[in-house]
Every structure is written in structure tokens, then in C-alpha cells.
PDB file of C-alpha atoms in Angstrom:
ATOM      1  CA  MET A  28       9.317  -8.081  10.321  1.00 55.00           C
ATOM      2  CA  PHE A  29      10.884 -11.275   8.188  1.00 68.00           C
ATOM      3  CA  ASP A  30      12.185  -8.621   5.249  1.00 78.00           C
ATOM      4  CA  ILE A  31      10.821 -10.541   2.516  1.00 82.00           C
ATOM      5  CA  GLY A  32      11.267  -8.835  -0.875  1.00 88.00           C
ATOM      6  CA  TRP A  33       9.395  -9.543  -4.012  1.00 89.00           C
ATOM      7  CA  THR A  34      11.896 -11.852  -5.439  1.00 93.00           C
ATOM      8  CA  GLU A  35      11.746 -14.059  -2.479  1.00 92.00           C
ATOM      9  CA  LEU A  36       8.091 -14.170  -2.158  1.00 85.00           C
ATOM     10  CA  LEU A  37       8.157 -15.392  -5.755  1.00 90.00           C
ATOM     11  CA  LEU A  38      10.472 -17.973  -5.118  1.00 92.00           C
ATOM     12  CA  ILE A  39       8.460 -19.297  -2.584  1.00 88.00           C
ATOM     13  CA  GLY A  40       5.505 -19.440  -4.679  1.00 87.00           C
ATOM     14  CA  ILE A  41       7.169 -21.397  -7.340  1.00 91.00           C
ATOM     15  CA  VAL A  42       8.414 -23.928  -4.787  1.00 91.00           C
ATOM     16  CA  ALA A  43       5.036 -24.439  -3.610  1.00 89.00           C
ATOM     17  CA  LEU A  44       3.771 -24.632  -6.996  1.00 88.00           C
ATOM     18  CA  ILE A  45       5.990 -27.670  -7.939  1.00 92.00           C
ATOM     19  CA  VAL A  46       5.548 -29.112  -4.093  1.00 91.00           C
ATOM     20  CA  VAL A  47       2.161 -28.921  -3.730  1.00 89.00           C
ATOM     21  CA  GLY A  48       0.638 -28.706  -7.358  1.00 89.00           C
ATOM     22  CA  PRO A  49      -1.596 -26.352  -8.905  1.00 89.00           C
ATOM     23  CA  LYS A  50      -4.619 -27.869  -7.977  1.00 91.00           C
ATOM     24  CA  ASP A  51      -4.113 -27.660  -4.178  1.00 90.00           C
ATOM     25  CA  LEU A  52      -2.028 -24.436  -4.033  1.00 88.00           C
ATOM     26  CA  PRO A  53      -5.330 -21.776  -3.818  1.00 90.00           C
ATOM     27  CA  GLY A  54      -6.361 -23.996  -0.729  1.00 92.00           C
ATOM     28  CA  MET A  55      -2.891 -24.016   0.752  1.00 90.00           C
ATOM     29  CA  PHE A  56      -2.641 -20.208   0.465  1.00 88.00           C
ATOM     30  CA  GLN A  57      -6.083 -19.793   1.803  1.00 94.00           C
ATOM     31  CA  ALA A  58      -5.112 -21.700   4.956  1.00 93.00           C
ATOM     32  CA  VAL A  59      -2.134 -19.745   5.115  1.00 89.00           C
ATOM     33  CA  GLY A  60      -3.650 -16.449   5.030  1.00 92.00           C
ATOM     34  CA  ARG A  61      -6.104 -17.581   7.843  1.00 96.00           C
ATOM     35  CA  PHE A  62      -3.108 -18.800   9.838  1.00 95.00           C
ATOM     36  CA  VAL A  63      -1.292 -15.292   9.239  1.00 94.00           C
ATOM     37  CA  GLY A  64      -4.515 -13.488  10.441  1.00 95.00           C
ATOM     38  CA  LYS A  65      -4.884 -15.378  13.442  1.00 97.00           C
ATOM     39  CA  ALA A  66      -1.336 -15.067  14.416  1.00 96.00           C
ATOM     40  CA  ARG A  67      -1.507 -11.183  13.947  1.00 95.00           C
ATOM     41  CA  GLY A  68      -4.789 -11.223  16.079  1.00 96.00           C
ATOM     42  CA  MET A  69      -2.988 -13.087  18.677  1.00 96.00           C
ATOM     43  CA  ALA A  70       0.162 -10.799  18.701  1.00 95.00           C
ATOM     44  CA  ARG A  71      -2.260  -7.684  18.717  1.00 96.00           C
ATOM     45  CA  GLU A  72      -4.140  -9.222  21.621  1.00 96.00           C
ATOM     46  CA  PHE A  73      -1.028 -10.120  23.477  1.00 95.00           C
ATOM     47  CA  SER A  74       0.217  -6.588  22.824  1.00 94.00           C
ATOM     48  CA  ARG A  75      -2.871  -4.873  24.196  1.00 93.00           C
ATOM     49  CA  ALA A  76      -2.686  -7.174  27.311  1.00 92.00           C
ATOM     50  CA  MET A  77       0.855  -6.104  28.012  1.00 89.00           C
ATOM     51  CA  ASN A  78      -0.009  -2.476  27.804  1.00 86.00           C
ATOM     52  CA  ASP A  79      -2.870  -2.788  30.055  1.00 87.00           C
ATOM     53  CA  ALA A  80      -0.846  -4.311  32.587  1.00 85.00           C
ATOM     54  CA  ALA A  81       1.820  -2.036  32.187  1.00 80.00           C
ATOM     55  CA  ASP A  82      -0.680   0.683  33.104  1.00 80.00           C
ATOM     56  CA  GLN A  83      -2.382  -0.870  35.809  1.00 83.00           C
ATOM     57  CA  SER A  84       1.058  -1.670  37.585  1.00 81.00           C
ATOM     58  CA  GLY A  85       2.169   1.943  37.062  1.00 78.00           C
ATOM     59  CA  VAL A  86       5.245   0.988  34.764  1.00 77.00           C
ATOM     60  CA  SER A  87       4.253   3.835  32.753  1.00 73.00           C
ATOM     61  CA  ASP A  88       4.649   6.476  35.714  1.00 77.00           C
ATOM     62  CA  LEU A  89       8.064   4.499  36.102  1.00 78.00           C
ATOM     63  CA  GLN A  90       8.885   5.198  32.295  1.00 77.00           C
ATOM     64  CA  LYS A  91       8.166   8.701  32.546  1.00 76.00           C
ATOM     65  CA  SER A  92      10.353   9.504  35.779  1.00 78.00           C
ATOM     66  CA  PHE A  93      13.142   7.451  33.870  1.00 76.00           C
ATOM     67  CA  ARG A  94      12.995   9.582  30.663  1.00 74.00           C
ATOM     68  CA  SER A  95      12.704  13.056  32.736  1.00 70.00           C
ATOM     69  CA  ALA A  96      15.815  11.719  35.046  1.00 74.00           C
ATOM     70  CA  ALA A  97      17.696  10.673  31.803  1.00 74.00           C
ATOM     71  CA  ASN A  98      17.164  13.843  29.951  1.00 75.00           C
ATOM     72  CA  PRO A  99      16.243  16.645  32.334  1.00 73.00           C
ATOM     73  CA  MET A 100      16.569  19.440  30.067  1.00 77.00           C
ATOM     74  CA  LYS A 101      14.005  17.977  27.647  1.00 76.00           C
ATOM     75  CA  SER A 102      11.664  17.575  30.500  1.00 73.00           C
ATOM     76  CA  ALA A 103      12.241  21.199  31.858  1.00 76.00           C
ATOM     77  CA  MET A 104      11.469  22.527  28.360  1.00 80.00           C
ATOM     78  CA  ASP A 105       8.427  20.274  28.022  1.00 81.00           C
ATOM     79  CA  GLU A 106       7.272  21.985  31.268  1.00 82.00           C
ATOM     80  CA  VAL A 107       8.205  25.398  30.227  1.00 84.00           C
ATOM     81  CA  ARG A 108       6.071  24.559  26.965  1.00 87.00           C
ATOM     82  CA  LYS A 109       3.145  23.514  28.673  1.00 86.00           C
ATOM     83  CA  THR A 110       3.067  26.670  31.089  1.00 85.00           C
ATOM     84  CA  THR A 111       3.495  28.897  28.043  1.00 85.00           C
ATOM     85  CA  GLU A 112       0.943  27.316  26.353  1.00 86.00           C
ATOM     86  CA  GLY A 113      -1.483  27.451  29.273  1.00 82.00           C
ATOM     87  CA  VAL A 114      -0.596  31.282  30.107  1.00 80.00           C
ATOM     88  CA  ALA A 115      -1.310  31.911  26.217  1.00 78.00           C
ATOM     89  CA  ARG A 116      -4.533  30.288  26.529  1.00 77.00           C
ATOM     90  CA  ASP A 117      -5.696  32.177  29.479  1.00 76.00           C
ATOM     91  CA  LEU A 118      -4.555  35.421  27.666  1.00 75.00           C
ATOM     92  CA  ASP A 119      -6.551  34.672  24.917  1.00 69.00           C
ATOM     93  CA  LYS A 120      -9.712  33.574  26.998  1.00 67.00           C
ATOM     94  CA  ALA A 121      -9.458  36.953  28.720  1.00 70.00           C
ATOM     95  CA  ALA A 122     -11.877  39.546  27.480  1.00 58.00           C
ATOM     96  CA  ARG A 123     -10.527  42.463  25.374  1.00 65.00           C
ATOM     97  CA  PRO A 124     -11.928  45.731  25.823  1.00 67.00           C
ATOM     98  CA  PRO A 125     -14.043  47.035  23.312  1.00 69.00           C
ATOM     99  CA  LEU A 126     -12.730  49.601  20.932  1.00 74.00           C
ATOM    100  CA  ASP A 127     -14.429  53.089  20.765  1.00 83.00           C
ATOM    101  CA  PRO A 128     -16.449  53.594  17.816  1.00 85.00           C
ATOM    102  CA  GLU A 129     -13.796  55.641  15.948  1.00 89.00           C
ATOM    103  CA  ARG A 130     -11.067  53.343  16.443  1.00 87.00           C
ATOM    104  CA  GLN A 131     -13.456  50.466  15.503  1.00 86.00           C
ATOM    105  CA  ALA A 132     -14.010  52.295  12.219  1.00 89.00           C
ATOM    106  CA  ALA A 133     -10.382  53.146  11.674  1.00 90.00           C
ATOM    107  CA  ALA A 134      -9.460  49.322  12.165  1.00 88.00           C
ATOM    108  CA  ASP A 135     -12.184  48.022   9.718  1.00 90.00           C
ATOM    109  CA  LYS A 136     -11.136  50.547   7.206  1.00 93.00           C
ATOM    110  CA  ILE A 137      -7.486  49.106   7.392  1.00 93.00           C
ATOM    111  CA  ARG A 138      -8.832  45.505   7.187  1.00 92.00           C
ATOM    112  CA  GLU A 139     -10.926  46.259   3.924  1.00 94.00           C
ATOM    113  CA  LYS A 140      -7.985  48.202   2.596  1.00 94.00           C
ATOM    114  CA  SER A 141      -5.966  45.032   3.470  1.00 93.00           C
ATOM    115  CA  ALA A 142      -8.016  42.621   1.806  1.00 93.00           C
ATOM    116  CA  GLU A 143      -8.526  44.817  -1.522  1.00 95.00           C
ATOM    117  CA  MET A 144      -4.816  45.040  -1.711  1.00 95.00           C
ATOM    118  CA  ALA A 145      -4.460  41.300  -1.229  1.00 93.00           C
ATOM    119  CA  ASN A 146      -7.014  40.417  -3.785  1.00 94.00           C
ATOM    120  CA  ALA A 147      -5.417  42.843  -6.219  1.00 94.00           C
ATOM    121  CA  ARG A 148      -1.649  41.239  -5.429  1.00 94.00           C
ATOM    122  CA  ARG A 149      -3.051  37.751  -6.165  1.00 94.00           C
ATOM    123  CA  ALA A 150      -4.768  38.922  -9.356  1.00 94.00           C
ATOM    124  CA  ALA A 151      -1.445  40.601 -10.415  1.00 94.00           C
ATOM    125  CA  GLU A 152       0.484  37.356  -9.916  1.00 93.00           C
ATOM    126  CA  ALA A 153      -1.982  35.150 -11.591  1.00 92.00           C
ATOM    127  CA  GLU A 154      -1.818  37.711 -14.898  1.00 92.00           C
ATOM    128  CA  ALA A 155       1.912  37.492 -14.450  1.00 91.00           C
ATOM    129  CA  GLU A 156       1.764  33.583 -14.290  1.00 90.00           C
ATOM    130  CA  ALA A 157      -0.604  33.590 -17.404  1.00 90.00           C
ATOM    131  CA  LYS A 158       1.637  35.656 -19.240  1.00 90.00           C
ATOM    132  CA  ARG A 159       4.661  33.822 -18.300  1.00 89.00           C
ATOM    133  CA  ALA A 160       3.227  30.440 -19.407  1.00 86.00           C
ATOM    134  CA  ALA A 161       1.881  32.102 -22.587  1.00 87.00           C
ATOM    135  CA  ASP A 162       5.434  33.402 -23.216  1.00 85.00           C
ATOM    136  CA  VAL A 163       7.230  29.950 -22.712  1.00 73.00           C
ATOM    137  CA  PRO A 164       6.969  27.574 -25.749  1.00 66.00           C
ATOM    138  CA  SER A 165       6.181  23.988 -24.892  1.00 57.00           C
ATOM    139  CA  ASP A 166       8.348  21.056 -25.772  1.00 55.00           C
ATOM    140  CA  ALA A 167       5.984  19.921 -28.285  1.00 51.00           C
ATOM    141  CA  ASP A 168       6.240  23.278 -30.120  1.00 54.00           C
ATOM    142  CA  ASP A 169       9.913  23.080 -30.281  1.00 54.00           C
ATOM    143  CA  LYS A 170      10.155  19.499 -31.434  1.00 54.00           C
ATOM    144  CA  THR A 171       8.076  20.291 -34.101  1.00 54.00           C
ATOM    145  CA  ALA A 172       9.814  23.441 -35.086  1.00 53.00           C
ATOM    146  CA  GLU A 173      13.014  21.378 -35.193  1.00 56.00           C
ATOM    147  CA  ASP A 174      11.497  19.022 -37.308  1.00 56.00           C
ATOM    148  CA  LYS A 175      10.248  21.357 -39.876  1.00 56.00           C
ATOM    149  CA  ALA A 176      13.815  22.693 -39.984  1.00 54.00           C
TER     150      ALA A 176
END
């Protein structure tokens, strides 16, 4: 909001220390803190009241229509996205016919085999990573080797 950095705050603090004095400085900062808190609360309340008034007067509907008129391609894509999401949701909700027992057994077998292969791959990757970590000397080992030479 004000774009004040640390150096500016430090300068303000030093000037306040010189002008107000060290005894009254904490009380002044406390009063400034209360004022800032009240100002933020008032700004938040004003913003909320303006948003409520805009919602009640229908400005948000006008804003949506202006946006759709300004960018018809985006609004068309949004409508397509909403429609496809609805269709996908409806398809997911549709009941799938149960598989016959032979196909169900085959599907279960495939899932088990896939899980076994995935676990084996993860184990092999972990083993390779451990081997790679053991083969690569650390920086501390390199420095001690250079110091000895």
C-alpha cells in the first residue's frame, strides 16, 4: 500500500526516538498500532459493505455479462468446460454392468501383477539410489583427502 521498506521504517523509528524520546516511544507505538488496527477494520467493513451493496443491486450480474461480451471465446470455453464436466460426472455416476466371474478374476490377477511389478520397480530404484549414494564421495571426504596430500 505505502511501499515502505525496512530502511524507511528504521529512519522513521530513529526520528521518532529523537522527537518523542525513549520514555514515551512505546506508548506512541502502541497508539499508532491501535490506530492502524482500527483503520484496517474500517477499510474491511467498508469493502464488505460495498460488495454487499453491489450484490444486492445486481452489479455482479452486469460485471459477468460485460466480461462475457468482452471476451466471447473465454466465455464459450467456460460453457464447454462446464458442460463436459457435467457429462463426465454423469458418466461416472452411471452404473457399470458387473463383469462375469472369469473376467473379474483375470482383472484381479492383472491388478495384482501390476502392483507386484510397481513394488519391484520401486525397490530396484531405491537400491540403485542407495548404491549411487554409496559410490559418490562426499565433499568432506574430498577435502580431507586433499589435506592429506
